[in-house]
Short mmCIF file of C-alpha atoms in Angstrom, two decimals:
data_model
loop_
_atom_site.label_atom_id
_atom_site.label_comp_id
_atom_site.label_asym_id
_atom_site.label_seq_id
_atom_site.Cartn_x
_atom_site.Cartn_y
_atom_site.Cartn_z
CA MET A 1 -1.42 37.63 -1.39
CA ARG A 2 -1.91 33.99 -0.69
CA GLU A 3 -0.17 32.51 -3.72
CA ASN A 4 2.78 35.30 -2.97
CA LEU A 5 3.41 33.74 0.31
CA ALA A 6 3.27 30.37 -0.58
CA VAL A 7 5.76 30.91 -3.32
CA LEU A 8 7.81 32.95 -0.81
CA ILE A 9 7.40 29.91 1.89
CA ARG A 10 8.63 27.23 -0.96
CA LYS A 11 11.95 29.53 -1.51
CA LEU A 12 12.65 29.63 2.12
CA LEU A 13 12.10 26.13 3.52
CA SER A 14 13.98 23.01 1.37
CA PRO A 15 11.76 20.35 -0.20
CA SER A 16 12.75 17.77 2.89
CA VAL A 17 11.51 20.32 5.28
CA ARG A 18 8.35 20.96 3.65
CA PHE A 19 8.00 17.31 3.42
CA LYS A 20 8.24 16.97 7.18
CA LEU A 21 5.62 19.82 7.72
CA ARG A 22 3.24 18.19 5.75
CA GLU A 23 3.71 15.08 7.69
CA ALA A 24 3.10 17.05 10.84
CA SER A 25 0.08 18.68 9.53
CA ALA A 26 -1.48 15.44 8.52
CA TRP A 27 -0.84 14.09 11.80
CA LEU A 28 -2.30 17.04 13.64
CA ARG A 29 -5.49 16.97 11.49
CA ASP A 30 -5.75 13.00 12.13
CA MET A 31 -5.39 13.26 15.69
CA LEU A 32 -7.94 16.12 15.75
CA GLY A 33 -10.40 13.96 14.02
CA ARG A 34 -9.74 11.15 16.38
CA ALA A 35 -10.56 13.63 19.38
CA CYS A 36 -14.26 14.05 17.89
CA PHE A 37 -15.21 11.32 20.72
CA TRP A 38 -18.88 12.14 19.96
CA ARG A 39 -18.52 10.49 16.37
CA TRP A 40 -17.20 7.09 18.54
CA GLU A 41 -18.99 3.70 18.69
CA VAL A 42 -18.28 0.63 20.23
CA ALA A 43 -19.16 -2.32 17.59
CA ARG A 44 -18.29 -5.99 17.30
CA PHE A 45 -17.91 -8.10 14.40
CA LYS A 46 -16.23 -11.46 13.57
CA LEU A 47 -13.63 -12.51 10.72
CA ARG A 48 -15.88 -14.98 9.71
CA GLN A 49 -19.44 -16.48 11.00
CA ASP A 50 -17.83 -19.45 12.44
CA SER A 51 -14.69 -17.47 13.62
CA PRO A 52 -13.73 -18.01 17.57
CA TYR A 53 -12.38 -14.40 17.77
CA ASP A 54 -14.71 -11.48 19.10
CA ILE A 55 -13.54 -8.28 17.07
CA VAL A 56 -14.59 -5.37 19.37
CA TYR A 57 -14.04 -1.81 17.61
CA ILE A 58 -13.69 1.51 19.50
CA GLY A 59 -13.52 4.41 17.41
CA ARG A 60 -15.36 6.74 14.97
CA LYS A 61 -18.00 5.23 13.17
CA ALA A 62 -16.74 6.35 9.44
CA GLN A 63 -13.73 4.23 10.26
CA ARG A 64 -15.35 0.97 11.24
CA GLU A 65 -15.25 -0.23 7.61
CA MET A 66 -11.54 0.46 7.52
CA ALA A 67 -11.10 -1.44 10.81
CA LYS A 68 -13.13 -4.44 9.13
CA VAL A 69 -10.88 -4.49 5.69
CA LEU A 70 -7.62 -4.03 7.88
CA MET A 71 -8.49 -7.16 9.84
CA GLY A 72 -9.74 -9.01 7.06
CA VAL A 73 -13.26 -9.45 8.06
CA GLN A 74 -15.19 -11.17 5.00
CA SER A 75 -17.98 -8.98 3.66
CA SER A 76 -20.63 -11.33 4.08
CA VAL A 77 -20.22 -11.52 7.71
CA ALA A 78 -22.96 -9.10 9.46
CA ASP A 79 -21.86 -7.04 12.72
CA SER A 80 -22.50 -9.23 16.00
CA GLN A 81 -24.68 -7.97 18.55
CA SER A 82 -23.22 -10.39 21.34
CA ASN A 83 -21.31 -9.41 24.23
CA SER A 84 -18.98 -12.33 24.23
CA GLY A 85 -16.05 -9.88 23.47
CA LYS A 86 -14.86 -10.28 27.41
CA SER A 87 -13.66 -13.75 26.08
CA GLY A 88 -9.58 -14.74 25.98
CA ARG A 89 -10.35 -14.58 22.10
CA ARG A 90 -11.48 -10.92 22.11
CA VAL A 91 -9.66 -8.74 19.68
CA LEU A 92 -9.41 -4.91 20.21
CA VAL A 93 -9.47 -2.62 17.40
CA SER A 94 -9.25 1.01 18.64
CA GLU A 95 -8.61 4.47 17.17
CA MET A 96 -6.52 5.33 20.12
CA PRO A 97 -3.38 3.26 21.72
CA THR A 98 -3.93 0.50 24.42
CA LEU A 99 -1.32 -1.09 26.10
CA GLY A 100 0.43 -3.48 24.01
CA ALA A 101 -1.41 -2.89 21.05
CA LEU A 102 0.02 -3.18 17.44
CA TYR A 103 0.33 0.18 15.68
CA VAL A 104 -1.13 -1.02 12.37
CA PRO A 105 -1.16 1.49 9.69
CA HIS A 106 -4.19 1.97 7.06
CA LEU A 107 -1.89 2.12 3.75
CA LEU A 108 1.50 1.81 2.44
CA SER A 109 3.60 2.50 -0.38
CA ALA A 110 5.83 0.06 -2.37
CA VAL A 111 8.94 1.89 -3.24
CA VAL A 112 11.44 1.10 -5.52
CA PRO A 113 15.21 1.92 -4.26
CA LEU A 114 16.84 3.15 -7.84
CA GLY A 115 20.53 4.32 -8.69
CA ARG A 116 20.98 1.02 -10.60
CA PRO A 117 20.33 -0.10 -14.01
CA ILE A 118 16.77 -1.07 -14.81
CA GLU A 119 17.94 -4.25 -15.79
CA ASP A 120 19.03 -4.82 -12.12
CA ILE A 121 15.46 -4.28 -11.17
CA THR A 122 13.74 -6.11 -13.65
CA SER A 123 16.01 -8.94 -13.33
CA ARG A 124 13.90 -9.85 -9.99
CA TYR A 125 10.65 -9.85 -12.01
CA ASN A 126 9.38 -13.23 -12.91
CA SER A 127 10.12 -14.71 -16.58
CA GLU A 128 6.60 -14.37 -17.76
CA LEU A 129 6.48 -10.53 -16.85
CA ARG A 130 9.79 -10.00 -18.21
CA ARG A 131 8.87 -11.88 -21.53
CA SER A 132 5.74 -9.73 -21.54
CA LEU A 133 7.40 -6.26 -21.49
CA ARG A 134 10.42 -7.17 -24.06
CA LYS A 135 7.66 -8.33 -26.43
CA ASN A 136 5.31 -5.50 -26.02
CA GLN A 137 7.19 -2.35 -24.77
CA PRO A 138 8.69 -1.60 -28.31
CA ARG A 139 5.11 -0.54 -29.51
CA TYR A 140 4.54 1.82 -26.62
CA ARG A 141 5.48 5.39 -26.05
CA MET A 142 4.86 8.22 -23.46
CA ARG A 143 3.78 11.93 -24.07
CA GLN A 144 3.33 14.35 -21.45
CA ALA A 145 -0.45 16.37 -21.33
CA LEU A 146 0.36 19.96 -21.11
CA THR A 147 -2.94 21.58 -22.42
CA ASP A 148 -5.65 22.21 -20.12
CA GLU A 149 -7.99 20.74 -22.38
CA GLU A 150 -6.21 17.46 -22.65
CA ILE A 151 -5.88 17.52 -18.96
CA GLU A 152 -9.35 17.62 -18.36
CA ARG A 153 -10.18 14.99 -21.00
CA VAL A 154 -7.60 12.66 -19.52
CA ASP A 155 -9.06 13.14 -15.87
CA ARG A 156 -12.99 12.72 -17.27
CA GLU A 157 -12.38 9.89 -19.68
CA MET A 158 -9.52 7.70 -17.66
CA LEU A 159 -8.85 8.70 -14.34
CA GLN A 160 -12.49 9.03 -12.94
CA PRO A 161 -13.92 6.25 -15.11
CA TYR A 162 -11.07 3.76 -13.86
CA ALA A 163 -11.47 4.73 -10.15
CA LEU A 164 -15.16 4.29 -10.35
CA ALA A 165 -14.62 0.58 -12.14
CA ARG A 166 -12.11 -0.39 -9.19
CA HIS A 167 -14.06 0.80 -6.20
CA GLY A 168 -17.23 1.80 -7.10
CA PRO A 169 -19.40 4.65 -5.60
CA THR A 170 -17.12 4.97 -2.86
CA ALA A 171 -14.31 5.56 -4.84
CA SER A 172 -11.97 8.65 -3.79
CA GLN A 173 -11.87 10.55 -6.74
CA ILE A 174 -9.33 13.36 -7.03
CA PRO A 175 -10.78 16.64 -7.41
CA SER A 176 -10.18 18.00 -11.23
CA HIS A 177 -8.68 21.29 -10.23
CA GLU A 178 -6.10 19.03 -8.07
CA VAL A 179 -5.52 17.15 -10.97
CA ALA A 180 -4.94 20.23 -13.16
CA ARG A 181 -2.68 21.62 -10.53
CA VAL A 182 -0.33 18.73 -10.14
CA ALA A 183 -0.07 18.22 -13.69
CA LYS A 184 1.03 21.63 -14.39
CA SER A 185 3.14 22.16 -11.37
CA GLY A 186 5.19 20.04 -9.01
CA GLY A 187 4.32 16.78 -11.00
CA ARG A 188 3.17 15.71 -14.61
CA LEU A 189 0.25 13.89 -16.32
CA ASP A 190 1.84 11.40 -18.77
CA LEU A 191 -0.20 9.57 -21.44
CA ILE A 192 0.54 6.17 -22.63
CA LEU A 193 0.45 5.41 -26.32
CA LEU A 194 -0.10 1.78 -28.01
CA ASP A 195 1.15 2.88 -31.43
CA ASP A 196 -0.96 5.96 -31.77
CA GLU A 197 -3.76 5.26 -29.67
CA VAL A 198 -4.04 6.23 -26.03
CA VAL A 199 -4.41 3.20 -23.54
CA ALA A 200 -3.35 4.97 -20.03
CA CYS A 201 -2.17 7.83 -18.21
CA HIS A 202 0.03 8.23 -15.18
CA LEU A 203 -0.35 11.20 -12.57
CA GLY A 204 2.56 11.59 -10.74
CA CYS A 205 4.29 14.04 -8.52
CA VAL A 206 7.99 14.64 -7.05
CA ILE A 207 8.24 14.18 -3.09
CA THR A 208 11.63 15.05 -1.18
CA ARG A 209 12.14 13.08 2.01
CA ALA A 210 15.65 13.13 4.12
CA GLY A 211 17.35 14.87 1.23
CA LYS A 212 16.28 11.90 -1.06
CA ARG A 213 13.81 12.53 -4.36
CA TYR A 214 10.96 10.15 -4.96
CA TRP A 215 8.94 9.97 -8.30
CA SER A 216 5.55 9.00 -6.62
CA THR A 217 2.66 7.57 -8.56
CA ILE A 218 -0.82 9.39 -7.53
CA ARG A 219 -3.05 7.60 -9.63
CA PHE A 220 -3.09 5.34 -13.11
CA GLY A 221 -6.01 5.65 -15.38
CA TYR A 222 -7.18 3.71 -18.40
CA PRO A 223 -10.12 4.00 -21.02
CA GLU A 224 -13.16 1.85 -20.65
CA ALA A 225 -11.96 -0.15 -23.63
CA VAL A 226 -8.74 -1.08 -21.61
CA PHE A 227 -9.98 -1.50 -18.02
CA SER A 228 -12.90 -3.61 -19.31
CA ASP A 229 -10.80 -6.18 -20.76
CA ALA A 230 -8.84 -8.21 -18.02
CA LYS A 231 -6.12 -9.48 -20.29
CA LYS A 232 -5.61 -6.00 -22.14
CA LEU A 233 -5.63 -4.33 -18.58
CA ARG A 234 -2.64 -6.51 -17.19
CA GLU A 235 -0.50 -5.74 -20.11
CA VAL A 236 -1.00 -1.94 -20.50
CA ASN A 237 -0.82 -1.65 -16.30
CA SER A 238 2.65 -3.49 -16.56
CA ILE A 239 3.82 -1.36 -19.03
CA THR A 240 2.59 1.72 -17.53
CA THR A 241 4.56 0.97 -14.36
CA PHE A 242 7.52 0.20 -16.27
CA MET A 243 7.67 3.43 -17.79
CA ALA A 244 7.04 5.15 -14.96
CA LEU A 245 9.95 3.44 -13.53
CA GLU A 246 12.12 4.20 -16.51
CA TRP A 247 11.51 7.63 -16.52
CA ALA A 248 12.52 7.98 -12.79
CA ILE A 249 15.74 6.21 -13.41
CA GLU A 250 16.33 8.57 -16.32
CA ASN A 251 15.58 11.67 -14.66
CA GLY A 252 17.99 10.98 -11.63
CA PHE A 253 15.58 9.92 -8.79
CA ASP A 254 16.57 7.89 -5.98
CA TYR A 255 13.33 6.23 -5.51
CA TYR A 256 10.31 5.30 -7.52
CA ASP A 257 7.16 5.20 -5.40
CA ILE A 258 4.28 2.94 -7.39
CA GLY A 259 1.85 4.35 -5.13
CA THR A 260 -0.23 3.37 -1.85
CA CYS A 261 -2.36 0.35 -1.08
CA LEU A 262 -4.15 -1.46 1.68
CA ALA A 263 -1.32 -2.18 4.35
CA ARG A 264 -2.54 -6.25 4.39
CA PRO A 265 0.43 -8.32 4.01
CA ASP A 266 -2.08 -10.92 1.63
CA ASP A 267 -3.43 -7.64 -0.32
CA GLY A 268 -3.15 -8.40 -3.95
CA LEU A 269 -2.28 -5.01 -4.95
CA LEU A 270 0.59 -4.87 -2.85
CA GLU A 271 1.56 -8.28 -3.91
CA TRP A 272 1.39 -7.20 -7.20
CA LYS A 273 3.83 -4.17 -6.56
CA ARG A 274 6.57 -6.35 -4.40
CA ARG A 275 6.88 -8.53 -7.37
CA ARG A 276 8.03 -5.37 -9.59
CA GLY A 277 10.58 -4.42 -6.89
CA GLY A 278 8.46 -2.23 -4.26
CA ASP A 279 9.57 -2.10 -0.68
CA VAL A 280 6.85 -1.41 2.03
CA ASP A 281 7.29 1.92 3.34
CA THR A 282 5.15 4.42 5.40
CA LEU A 283 5.83 7.18 2.85
CA GLY A 284 3.23 10.12 3.56
CA ASN A 285 0.94 7.80 5.18
CA HIS A 286 -0.37 8.84 8.49
CA ALA A 287 -3.48 6.95 9.54
CA TYR A 288 -3.14 4.00 11.92
CA MET A 289 -5.19 1.92 14.22
CA PHE A 290 -4.23 0.03 17.10
CA VAL A 291 -4.75 -3.58 17.36
CA GLN A 292 -4.53 -5.59 20.82
CA LEU A 293 -4.13 -9.31 20.32
CA PRO A 294 -6.38 -11.98 21.86
CA LYS A 295 -4.79 -13.46 24.96
CA VAL A 296 -5.55 -17.00 23.62
CA GLY A 297 -4.97 -17.92 19.99
CA ALA A 298 -2.94 -15.29 18.53
CA ALA A 299 -1.04 -17.46 16.55
CA GLN A 300 -4.28 -18.72 14.70
CA LEU A 301 -5.45 -14.93 14.33
CA LEU A 302 -2.37 -14.09 12.70
CA TRP A 303 -2.41 -17.16 10.47
CA GLU A 304 -5.83 -16.19 9.00
CA THR A 305 -5.14 -12.31 9.13
CA PRO A 306 -1.55 -11.35 9.28
CA LEU A 307 -0.75 -7.60 10.32
CA PHE A 308 2.04 -5.08 9.52
CA ALA A 309 2.89 -2.66 12.40
CA VAL A 310 5.02 0.22 12.99
CA GLU A 311 7.72 0.30 15.83
CA GLY A 312 9.34 3.83 16.06
CA LYS A 313 10.29 4.59 12.73
CA ASN A 314 10.56 0.80 11.59
CA LEU A 315 7.88 -1.33 10.09
CA THR A 316 7.32 -5.14 11.17
CA LEU A 317 5.36 -7.81 10.10
CA HIS A 318 3.66 -10.22 12.30
CA LEU A 319 2.87 -14.00 10.98
CA GLY A 320 1.02 -16.86 12.73
CA LEU A 321 2.20 -20.33 13.13
CA PRO A 322 -0.64 -22.22 14.57
CA ASP A 323 -0.68 -25.91 15.52
CA GLY A 324 -2.54 -27.48 12.57
CA PRO A 325 -0.82 -26.63 9.11
CA ASN A 326 2.38 -28.56 8.32
CA ASP A 327 5.42 -27.05 6.81
CA GLU A 328 4.55 -27.13 3.29
CA GLU A 329 1.21 -25.24 3.80
CA VAL A 330 3.00 -22.59 5.89
CA ALA A 331 5.57 -22.09 3.73
CA ASN A 332 2.84 -21.93 0.54
CA ARG A 333 0.73 -19.43 2.75
CA TYR A 334 3.72 -16.94 3.21
CA ARG A 335 5.16 -17.18 -0.28
CA GLU A 336 4.08 -14.10 -1.18
CA MET A 337 5.30 -11.85 1.81
CA GLY A 338 9.08 -11.55 1.01
CA PHE A 339 8.67 -7.82 1.38
CA GLY A 340 11.61 -5.47 1.36
CA GLY A 341 11.72 -2.79 3.97
CA LEU A 342 10.89 -4.75 7.27
CA PHE A 343 12.79 -4.39 10.35
CA LYS A 344 11.51 -7.44 11.98
CA ILE A 345 9.21 -10.42 11.41
CA TYR A 346 7.59 -11.54 14.43
CA LEU A 347 6.35 -15.25 14.36
CA TYR A 348 3.68 -16.22 17.17
CA CYS A 349 4.32 -20.04 17.39
CA ALA A 350 1.95 -22.50 18.96
CA LYS A 351 4.58 -24.97 18.57
CA ALA A 352 8.26 -24.73 18.09
CA PRO A 353 8.83 -24.60 14.08
CA SER A 354 11.22 -26.80 12.37
CA GLU A 355 14.92 -25.27 11.21
CA LEU A 356 13.77 -26.35 7.79
CA LEU A 357 10.70 -24.06 7.71
CA LEU A 358 12.73 -21.21 9.49
CA ASP A 359 15.47 -21.50 6.73
CA THR A 360 12.42 -21.52 4.12
CA LEU A 361 10.97 -18.45 5.63
CA ARG A 362 14.38 -16.93 5.62
CA GLY A 363 14.74 -17.74 2.30
CA ARG A 364 12.26 -15.30 1.33
CA TYR A 365 14.13 -12.36 2.31
CA ALA A 366 17.97 -13.55 1.04
CA HIS A 367 17.94 -11.46 -1.88
CA LEU A 368 17.80 -8.35 0.46
CA LYS A 369 20.64 -6.27 1.24
CA SER A 370 19.52 -5.96 4.90
CA PRO A 371 17.15 -9.12 5.68
CA PRO A 372 14.66 -8.55 8.25
CA ILE A 373 15.26 -10.11 12.10
CA MET A 374 13.20 -12.86 12.85
CA GLU A 375 11.83 -13.07 16.13
CA ARG A 376 9.67 -16.18 17.77
CA ILE A 377 6.98 -15.53 20.36
CA PRO A 378 5.38 -18.45 22.19
CA SER A 379 1.66 -18.33 21.45
CA THR A 380 -1.16 -20.35 23.20
#
């Protein structure tokens, strides 16, 4: 009965409407989880042992580690027991909105706009990556996993071990029944073969948002022989991503979603996806925290830990320009942050930046059809 009802709903509602309903459902679940105030706590920690900033976290204990990761807290720093959070350098991180707080997402997707030849997309890759793809791609091919036995084996031997190797015991594993469901309906599980050896897999699904179709990566997987060899993993990982992109173009998708990653501007994985043409996007990501910047030293804080934030439906980037660093150091610090998909960039300035520096920063976005607005905010 339940399955018949689900089929009927799918027939009556368009994919875009179903996406909106899933968004609303995820938002409601998130709000209900936040409303469990008896699970909340107040915790204090610092970015580093010698940091002048006191970060006060108010929210569920289960989300404390996410708050630390989003704020770039060094893993070796113990929670602070001091009550100095009343100082002008207090940073309030909360699960509920506070006046003037930044609306900071937990995760972001990296989405490649399609509708153009693959050569146009890869032309933005660095020369080393392009050479590697030209050299190695002819030896690789893709094949869909179709049988229950093969899907189960791929899950057991690649998806689960790779997630465990990357994230340790806290890895978020996809339930095996969910892998099988996606592989057989609404998506597919593809094997990547080097000659005749299976060296990777790609689990993906179709998302339709506002009438546009996205081919969305859910998870990559690799056997131990690949992920235990850093050089081999780099090659196979690049080929797997390229082949998923190629498949999306050949099948008429509007976008290729390379997958979600931590919403930190200096996150290595996000930068890796940006170099492959991925624009930052909140696609399907509904969890947020609220960060209230300090009254004193916001420029230095955002220099140490830049932040993404959401304004309405737009994504913004908040960067710090403190007193100490020179123009060259600032340019190097933000070299990898030329993200597409941004509406605005806020520069918190402890001193007036030179026009040369501003031109350099604008140059990071000159290749985009709609470069973000750059706004300066004076900061003590």
